[in-house]
PDB file of C-alpha atoms in Angstrom:
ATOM      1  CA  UNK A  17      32.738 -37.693   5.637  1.00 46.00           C
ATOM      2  CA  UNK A  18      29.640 -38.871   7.318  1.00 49.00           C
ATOM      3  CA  UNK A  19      26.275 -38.158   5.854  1.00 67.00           C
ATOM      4  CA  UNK A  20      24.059 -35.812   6.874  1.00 68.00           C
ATOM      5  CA  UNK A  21      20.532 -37.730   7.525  1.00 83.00           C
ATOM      6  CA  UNK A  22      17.517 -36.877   5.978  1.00 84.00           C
ATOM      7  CA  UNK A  23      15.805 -35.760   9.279  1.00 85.00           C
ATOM      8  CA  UNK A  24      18.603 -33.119   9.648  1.00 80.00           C
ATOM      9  CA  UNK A  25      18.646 -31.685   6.467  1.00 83.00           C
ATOM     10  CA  UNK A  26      14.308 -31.584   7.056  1.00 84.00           C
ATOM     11  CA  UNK A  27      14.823 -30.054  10.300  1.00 87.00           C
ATOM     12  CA  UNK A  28      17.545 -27.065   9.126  1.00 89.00           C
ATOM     13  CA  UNK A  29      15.159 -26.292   6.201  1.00 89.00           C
ATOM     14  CA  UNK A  30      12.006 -26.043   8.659  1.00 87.00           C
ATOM     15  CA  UNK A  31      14.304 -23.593  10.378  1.00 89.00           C
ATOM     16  CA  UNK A  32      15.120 -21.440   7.766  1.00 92.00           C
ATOM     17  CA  UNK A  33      11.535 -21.356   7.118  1.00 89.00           C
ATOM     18  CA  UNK A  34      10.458 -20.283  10.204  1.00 86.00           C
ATOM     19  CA  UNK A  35      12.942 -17.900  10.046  1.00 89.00           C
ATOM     20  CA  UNK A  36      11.948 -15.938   7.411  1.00 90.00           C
ATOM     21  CA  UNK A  37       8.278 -15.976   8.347  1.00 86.00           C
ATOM     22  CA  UNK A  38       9.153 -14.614  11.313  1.00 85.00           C
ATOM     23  CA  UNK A  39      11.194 -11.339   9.406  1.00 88.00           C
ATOM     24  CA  UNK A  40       8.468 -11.591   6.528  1.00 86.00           C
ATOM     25  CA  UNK A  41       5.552 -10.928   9.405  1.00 81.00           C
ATOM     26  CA  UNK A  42       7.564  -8.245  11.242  1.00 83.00           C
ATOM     27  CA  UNK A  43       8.701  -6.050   8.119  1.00 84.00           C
ATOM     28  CA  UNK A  44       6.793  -7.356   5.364  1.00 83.00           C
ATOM     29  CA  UNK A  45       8.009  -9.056   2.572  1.00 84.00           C
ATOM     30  CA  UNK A  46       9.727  -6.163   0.440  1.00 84.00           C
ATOM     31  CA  UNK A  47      10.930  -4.508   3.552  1.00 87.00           C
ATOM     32  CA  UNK A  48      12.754  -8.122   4.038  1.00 90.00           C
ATOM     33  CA  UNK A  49      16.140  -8.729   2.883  1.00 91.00           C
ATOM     34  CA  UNK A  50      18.304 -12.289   2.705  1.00 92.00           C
ATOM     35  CA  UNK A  51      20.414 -10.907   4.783  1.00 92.00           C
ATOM     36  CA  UNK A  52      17.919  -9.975   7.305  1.00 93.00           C
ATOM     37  CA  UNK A  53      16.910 -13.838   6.879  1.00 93.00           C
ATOM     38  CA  UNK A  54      20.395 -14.944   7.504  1.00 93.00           C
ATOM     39  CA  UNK A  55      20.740 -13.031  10.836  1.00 92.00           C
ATOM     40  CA  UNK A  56      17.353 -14.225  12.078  1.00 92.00           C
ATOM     41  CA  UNK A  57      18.262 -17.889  11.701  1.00 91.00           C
ATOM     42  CA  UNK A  58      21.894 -17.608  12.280  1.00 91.00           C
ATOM     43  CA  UNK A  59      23.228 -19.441   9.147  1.00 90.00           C
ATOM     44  CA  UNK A  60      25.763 -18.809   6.470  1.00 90.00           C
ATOM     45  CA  UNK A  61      24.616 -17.299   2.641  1.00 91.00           C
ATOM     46  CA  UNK A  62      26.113 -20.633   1.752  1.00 90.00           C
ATOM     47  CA  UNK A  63      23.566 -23.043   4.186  1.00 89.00           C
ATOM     48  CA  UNK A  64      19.872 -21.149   3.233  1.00 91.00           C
ATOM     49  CA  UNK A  65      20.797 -20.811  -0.109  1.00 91.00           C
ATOM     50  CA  UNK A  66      21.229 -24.504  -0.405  1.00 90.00           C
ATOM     51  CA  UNK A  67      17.709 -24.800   0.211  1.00 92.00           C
ATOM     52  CA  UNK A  68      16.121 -21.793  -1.404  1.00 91.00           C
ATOM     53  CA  UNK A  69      17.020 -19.732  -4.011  1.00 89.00           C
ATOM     54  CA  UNK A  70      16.124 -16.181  -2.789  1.00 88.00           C
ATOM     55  CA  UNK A  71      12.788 -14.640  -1.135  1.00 87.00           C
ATOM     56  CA  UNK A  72      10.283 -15.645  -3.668  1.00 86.00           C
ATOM     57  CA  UNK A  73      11.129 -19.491  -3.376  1.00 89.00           C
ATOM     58  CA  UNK A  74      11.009 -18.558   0.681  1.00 90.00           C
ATOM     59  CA  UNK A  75       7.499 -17.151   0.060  1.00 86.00           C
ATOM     60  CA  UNK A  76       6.045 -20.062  -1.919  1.00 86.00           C
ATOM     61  CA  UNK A  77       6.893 -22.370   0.877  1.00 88.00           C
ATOM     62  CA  UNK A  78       5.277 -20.387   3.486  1.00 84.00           C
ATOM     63  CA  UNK A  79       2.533 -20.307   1.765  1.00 82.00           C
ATOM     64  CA  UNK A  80       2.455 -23.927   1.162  1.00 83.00           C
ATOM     65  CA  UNK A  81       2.798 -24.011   4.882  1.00 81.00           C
ATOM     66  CA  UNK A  82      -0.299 -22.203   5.463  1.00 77.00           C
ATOM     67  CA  UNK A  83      -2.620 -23.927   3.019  1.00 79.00           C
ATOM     68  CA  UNK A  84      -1.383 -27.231   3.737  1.00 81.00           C
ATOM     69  CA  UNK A  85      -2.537 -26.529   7.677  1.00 78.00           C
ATOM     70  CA  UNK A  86      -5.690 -26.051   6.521  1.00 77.00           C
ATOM     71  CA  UNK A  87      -6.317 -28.419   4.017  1.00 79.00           C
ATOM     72  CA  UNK A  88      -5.055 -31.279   6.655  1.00 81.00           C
ATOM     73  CA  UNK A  89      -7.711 -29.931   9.278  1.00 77.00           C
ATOM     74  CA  UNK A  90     -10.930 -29.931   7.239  1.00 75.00           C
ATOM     75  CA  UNK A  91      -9.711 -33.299   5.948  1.00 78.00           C
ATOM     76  CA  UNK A  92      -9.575 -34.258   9.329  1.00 79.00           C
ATOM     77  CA  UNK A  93     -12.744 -32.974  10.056  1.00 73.00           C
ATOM     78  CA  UNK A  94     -14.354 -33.935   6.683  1.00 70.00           C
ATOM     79  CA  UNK A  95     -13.496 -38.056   8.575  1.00 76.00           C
ATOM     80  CA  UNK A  96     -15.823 -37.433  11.443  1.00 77.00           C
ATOM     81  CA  UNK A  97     -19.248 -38.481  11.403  1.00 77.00           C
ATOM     82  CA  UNK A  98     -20.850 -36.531  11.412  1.00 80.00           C
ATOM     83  CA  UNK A  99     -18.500 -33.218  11.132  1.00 83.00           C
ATOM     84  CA  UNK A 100     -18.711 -30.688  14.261  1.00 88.00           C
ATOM     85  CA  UNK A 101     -20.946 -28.035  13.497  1.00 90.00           C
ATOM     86  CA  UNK A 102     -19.955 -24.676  11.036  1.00 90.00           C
ATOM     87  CA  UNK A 103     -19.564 -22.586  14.128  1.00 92.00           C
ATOM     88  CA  UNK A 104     -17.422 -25.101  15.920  1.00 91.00           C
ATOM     89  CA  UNK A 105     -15.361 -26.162  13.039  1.00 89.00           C
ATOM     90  CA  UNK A 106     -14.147 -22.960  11.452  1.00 89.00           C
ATOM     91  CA  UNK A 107     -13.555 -21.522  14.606  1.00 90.00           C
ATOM     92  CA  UNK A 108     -11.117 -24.228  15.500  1.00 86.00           C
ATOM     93  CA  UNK A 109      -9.361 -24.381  12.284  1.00 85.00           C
ATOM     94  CA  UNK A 110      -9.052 -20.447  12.772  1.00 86.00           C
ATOM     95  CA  UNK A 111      -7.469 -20.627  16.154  1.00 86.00           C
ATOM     96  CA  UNK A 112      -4.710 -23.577  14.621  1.00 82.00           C
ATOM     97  CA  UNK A 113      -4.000 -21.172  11.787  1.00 82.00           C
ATOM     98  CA  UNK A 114      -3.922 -18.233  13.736  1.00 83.00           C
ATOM     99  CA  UNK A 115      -1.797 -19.796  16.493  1.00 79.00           C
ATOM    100  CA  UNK A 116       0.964 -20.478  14.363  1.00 70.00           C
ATOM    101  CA  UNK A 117       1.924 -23.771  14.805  1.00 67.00           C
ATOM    102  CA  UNK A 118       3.597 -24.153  11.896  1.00 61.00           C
ATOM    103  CA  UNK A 119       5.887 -21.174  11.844  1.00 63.00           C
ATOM    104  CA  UNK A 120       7.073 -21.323  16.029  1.00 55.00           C
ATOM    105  CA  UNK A 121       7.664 -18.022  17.044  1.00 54.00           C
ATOM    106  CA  UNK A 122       5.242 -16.261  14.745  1.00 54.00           C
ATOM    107  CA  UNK A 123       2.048 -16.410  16.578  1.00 51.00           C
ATOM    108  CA  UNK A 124       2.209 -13.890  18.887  1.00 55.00           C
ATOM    109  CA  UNK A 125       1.173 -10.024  18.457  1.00 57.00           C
ATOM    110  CA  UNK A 126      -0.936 -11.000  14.916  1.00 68.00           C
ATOM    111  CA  UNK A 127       1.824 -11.321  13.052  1.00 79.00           C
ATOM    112  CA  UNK A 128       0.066 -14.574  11.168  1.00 83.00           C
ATOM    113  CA  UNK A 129      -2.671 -12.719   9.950  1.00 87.00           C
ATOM    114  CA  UNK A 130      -0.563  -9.882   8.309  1.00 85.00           C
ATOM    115  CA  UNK A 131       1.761 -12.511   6.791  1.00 85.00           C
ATOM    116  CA  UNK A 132      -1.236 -14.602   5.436  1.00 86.00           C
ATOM    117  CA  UNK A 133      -2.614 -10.769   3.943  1.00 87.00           C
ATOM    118  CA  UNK A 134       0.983  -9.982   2.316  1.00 86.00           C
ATOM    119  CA  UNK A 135       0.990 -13.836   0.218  1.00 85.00           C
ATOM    120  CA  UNK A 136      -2.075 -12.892  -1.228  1.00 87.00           C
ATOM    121  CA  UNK A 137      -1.172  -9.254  -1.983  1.00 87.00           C
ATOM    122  CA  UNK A 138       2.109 -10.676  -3.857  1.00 85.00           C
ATOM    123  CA  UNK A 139       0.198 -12.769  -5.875  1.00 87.00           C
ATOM    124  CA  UNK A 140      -1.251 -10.265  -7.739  1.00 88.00           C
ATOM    125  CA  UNK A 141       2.032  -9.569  -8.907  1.00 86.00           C
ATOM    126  CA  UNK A 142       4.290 -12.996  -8.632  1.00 86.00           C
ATOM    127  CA  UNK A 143       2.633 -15.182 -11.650  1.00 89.00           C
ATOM    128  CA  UNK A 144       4.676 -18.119  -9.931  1.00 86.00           C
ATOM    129  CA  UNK A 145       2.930 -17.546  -6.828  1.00 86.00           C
ATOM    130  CA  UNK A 146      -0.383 -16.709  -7.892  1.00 89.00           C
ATOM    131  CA  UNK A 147      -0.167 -20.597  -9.347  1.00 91.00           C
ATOM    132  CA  UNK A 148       0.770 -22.338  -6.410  1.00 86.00           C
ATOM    133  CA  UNK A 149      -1.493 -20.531  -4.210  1.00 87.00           C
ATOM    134  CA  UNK A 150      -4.295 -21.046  -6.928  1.00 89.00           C
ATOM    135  CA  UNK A 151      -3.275 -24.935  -6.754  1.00 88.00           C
ATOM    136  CA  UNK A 152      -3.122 -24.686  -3.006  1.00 84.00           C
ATOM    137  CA  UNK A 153      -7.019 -23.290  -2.269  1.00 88.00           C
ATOM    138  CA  UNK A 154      -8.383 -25.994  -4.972  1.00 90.00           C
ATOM    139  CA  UNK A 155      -7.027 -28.682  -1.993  1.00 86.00           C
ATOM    140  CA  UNK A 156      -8.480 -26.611   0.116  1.00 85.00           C
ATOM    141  CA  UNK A 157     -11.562 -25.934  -1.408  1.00 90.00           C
ATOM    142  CA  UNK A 158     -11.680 -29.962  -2.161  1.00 90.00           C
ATOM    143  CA  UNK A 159     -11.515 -30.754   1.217  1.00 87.00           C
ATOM    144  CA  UNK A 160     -14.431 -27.944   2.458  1.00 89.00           C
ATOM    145  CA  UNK A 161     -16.551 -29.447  -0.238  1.00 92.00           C
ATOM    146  CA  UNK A 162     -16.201 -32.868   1.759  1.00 89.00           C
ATOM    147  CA  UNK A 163     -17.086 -31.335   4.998  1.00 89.00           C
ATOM    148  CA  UNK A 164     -20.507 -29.828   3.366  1.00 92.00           C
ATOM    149  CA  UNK A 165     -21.043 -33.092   1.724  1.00 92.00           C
ATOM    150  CA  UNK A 166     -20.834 -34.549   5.022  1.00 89.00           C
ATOM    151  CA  UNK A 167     -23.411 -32.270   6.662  1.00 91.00           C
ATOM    152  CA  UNK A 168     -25.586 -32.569   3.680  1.00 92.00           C
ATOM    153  CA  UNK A 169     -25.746 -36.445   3.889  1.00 91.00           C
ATOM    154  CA  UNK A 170     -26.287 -36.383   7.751  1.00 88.00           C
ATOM    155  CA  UNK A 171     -29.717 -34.253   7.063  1.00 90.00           C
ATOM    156  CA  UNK A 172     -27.838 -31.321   8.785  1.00 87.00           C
ATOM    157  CA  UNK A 173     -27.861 -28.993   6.137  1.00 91.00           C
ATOM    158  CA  UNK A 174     -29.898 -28.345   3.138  1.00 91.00           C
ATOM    159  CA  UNK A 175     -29.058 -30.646   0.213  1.00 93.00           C
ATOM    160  CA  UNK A 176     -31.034 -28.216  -2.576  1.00 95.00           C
ATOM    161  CA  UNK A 177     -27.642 -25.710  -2.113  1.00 96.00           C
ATOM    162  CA  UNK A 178     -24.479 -26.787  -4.648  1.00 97.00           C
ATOM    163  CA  UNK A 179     -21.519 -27.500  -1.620  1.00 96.00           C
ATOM    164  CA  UNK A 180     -19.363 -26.016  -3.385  1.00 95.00           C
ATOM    165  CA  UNK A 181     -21.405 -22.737  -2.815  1.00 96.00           C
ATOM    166  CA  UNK A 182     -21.729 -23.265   0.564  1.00 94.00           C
ATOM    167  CA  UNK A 183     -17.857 -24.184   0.579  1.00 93.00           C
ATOM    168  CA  UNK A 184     -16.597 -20.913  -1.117  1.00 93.00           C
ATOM    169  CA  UNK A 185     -18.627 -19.061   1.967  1.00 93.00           C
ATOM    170  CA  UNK A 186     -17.095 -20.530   4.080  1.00 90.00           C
ATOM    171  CA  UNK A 187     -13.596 -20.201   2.781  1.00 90.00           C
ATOM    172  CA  UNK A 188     -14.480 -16.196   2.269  1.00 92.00           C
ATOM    173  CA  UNK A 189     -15.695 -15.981   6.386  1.00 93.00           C
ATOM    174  CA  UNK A 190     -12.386 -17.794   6.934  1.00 90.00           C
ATOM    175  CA  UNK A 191     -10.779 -15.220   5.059  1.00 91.00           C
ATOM    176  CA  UNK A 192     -12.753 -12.293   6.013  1.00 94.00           C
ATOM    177  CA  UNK A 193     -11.604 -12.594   9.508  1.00 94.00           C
ATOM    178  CA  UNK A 194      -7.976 -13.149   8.812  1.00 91.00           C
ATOM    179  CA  UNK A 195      -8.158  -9.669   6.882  1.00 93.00           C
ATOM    180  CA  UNK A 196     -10.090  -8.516  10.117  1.00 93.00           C
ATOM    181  CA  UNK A 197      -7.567  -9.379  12.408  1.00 91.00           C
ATOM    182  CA  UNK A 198      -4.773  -7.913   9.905  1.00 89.00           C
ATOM    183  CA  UNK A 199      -6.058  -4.304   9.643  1.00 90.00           C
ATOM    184  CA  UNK A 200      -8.108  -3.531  12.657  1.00 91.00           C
ATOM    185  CA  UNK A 201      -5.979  -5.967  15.299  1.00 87.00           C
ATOM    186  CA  UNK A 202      -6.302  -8.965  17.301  1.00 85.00           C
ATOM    187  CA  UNK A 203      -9.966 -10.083  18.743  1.00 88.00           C
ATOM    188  CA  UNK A 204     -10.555 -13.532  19.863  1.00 90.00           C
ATOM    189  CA  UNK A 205     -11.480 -16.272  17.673  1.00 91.00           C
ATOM    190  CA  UNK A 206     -14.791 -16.793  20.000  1.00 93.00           C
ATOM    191  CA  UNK A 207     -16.146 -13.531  18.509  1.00 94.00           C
ATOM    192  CA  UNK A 208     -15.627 -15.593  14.684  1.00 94.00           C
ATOM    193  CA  UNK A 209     -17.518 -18.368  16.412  1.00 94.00           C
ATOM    194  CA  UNK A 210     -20.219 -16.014  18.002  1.00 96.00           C
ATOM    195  CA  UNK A 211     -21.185 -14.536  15.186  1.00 95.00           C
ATOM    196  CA  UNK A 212     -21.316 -17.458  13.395  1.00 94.00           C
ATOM    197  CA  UNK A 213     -23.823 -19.123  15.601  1.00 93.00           C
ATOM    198  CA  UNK A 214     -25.882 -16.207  15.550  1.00 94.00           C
ATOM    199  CA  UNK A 215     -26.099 -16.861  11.903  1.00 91.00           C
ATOM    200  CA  UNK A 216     -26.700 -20.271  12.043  1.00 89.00           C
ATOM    201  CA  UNK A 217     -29.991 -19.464  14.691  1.00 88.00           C
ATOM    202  CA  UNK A 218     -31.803 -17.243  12.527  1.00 84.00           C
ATOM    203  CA  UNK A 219     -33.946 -20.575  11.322  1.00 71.00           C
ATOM    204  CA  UNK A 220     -34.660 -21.370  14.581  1.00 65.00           C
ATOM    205  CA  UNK A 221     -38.330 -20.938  16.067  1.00 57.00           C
ATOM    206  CA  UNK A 222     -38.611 -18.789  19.438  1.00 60.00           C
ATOM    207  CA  UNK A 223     -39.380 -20.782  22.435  1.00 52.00           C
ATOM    208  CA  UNK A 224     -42.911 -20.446  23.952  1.00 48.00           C
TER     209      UNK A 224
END
């Protein structure tokens, strides 16, 4: 019997992943059975359950998926010299997140935002969870530290302010939106980037 190569068995697991994000941000995650899973991806019990065991491993990896996406672009954006501006930078990270590029098929009608808003409502209950998303927004809130670091040393922010203050903000407008955009519905992610550059300006002197 031939074997199956790695890049297959990656590629079926991504897809039973993206599967179930897609049910979980439709019908929420209780709403969501295995068997609704196994339709949506078109699979036997037998194939999906090779990779996880049930919704709560499902879960876990989504939510991997989503902090991992964000970790990877402030890192990214923690190597530039100096870093785009606050305004600039969340707002881009925002729209990659929001876009759903790492769950195809799940970007469209705000479904992202209410399956980002349903992980961290199961934490509170799912000890498991509430561990690996706990693990998951120290990388996170590593790499934001990095990114304030760098505007610190670059004279472009105060240096008198801890970064990992400044960090946590940030993380919390990040996350204020997403629960926006979950409740009240979809709004650009210029009007995040707006209102943070009305923020930023209220330093600035008035011309004349």
């Amino acid at each position: 019997m031939a074997r199956v190569s790695q890049q297959h068995l990656d590629a079926r697991r991504q897809q039973i992943l993206d599967g179930a994000a897609r049910c979980f941000a439709r019908n929420g995650f209780h709403a969501t059975s295995m068997h609704d899973v196994l339709r949506e991806v078109d699979l036997s019990a037998g194939a999906v359950y090779r990779y996880f065991a049930g919704k709560e491993e499902l879960i876990g990896a989504i939510a991997t998926e989503v902090l991992d996406t964000i970790r990877e672009a402030f890192e990214d954006a923690a190597g530039q010299s100096p870093p785009k501006p606050p305004d600039v930078l969340i707002t881009e990270v925002m729209g990659r997140v929001l876009s759903g590029e790492f769950i195809p098929g799940a970007g469209n009608g705000g479904q992202i935002p209410r399956l980002i808003v349903q992980v961290w409502t199961e934490t509170l209950r799912n000890e498991s969870l509430s561990t690996l998303i706990r693990a998951g927004y120290g990388h996170v809130h590593a790499a934001w530290v990095k990114v304030v670091e760098a505007y610190q040393a670059e004279g472009l922010m105060r240096a008198d302010v801890p970064a990992e203050h400044v960090a946590r903000t940030m993380i919390g407008v990040a996350q204020g939106f997403v629960a926006q955009q979950a409740l009240f519905g979809e709004v650009p992610v210029e009007v995040l980037r707006n209102g943070l550059r009305g923020l930023m300006s209220m330093g600035e002197q008035k011309a004349g």
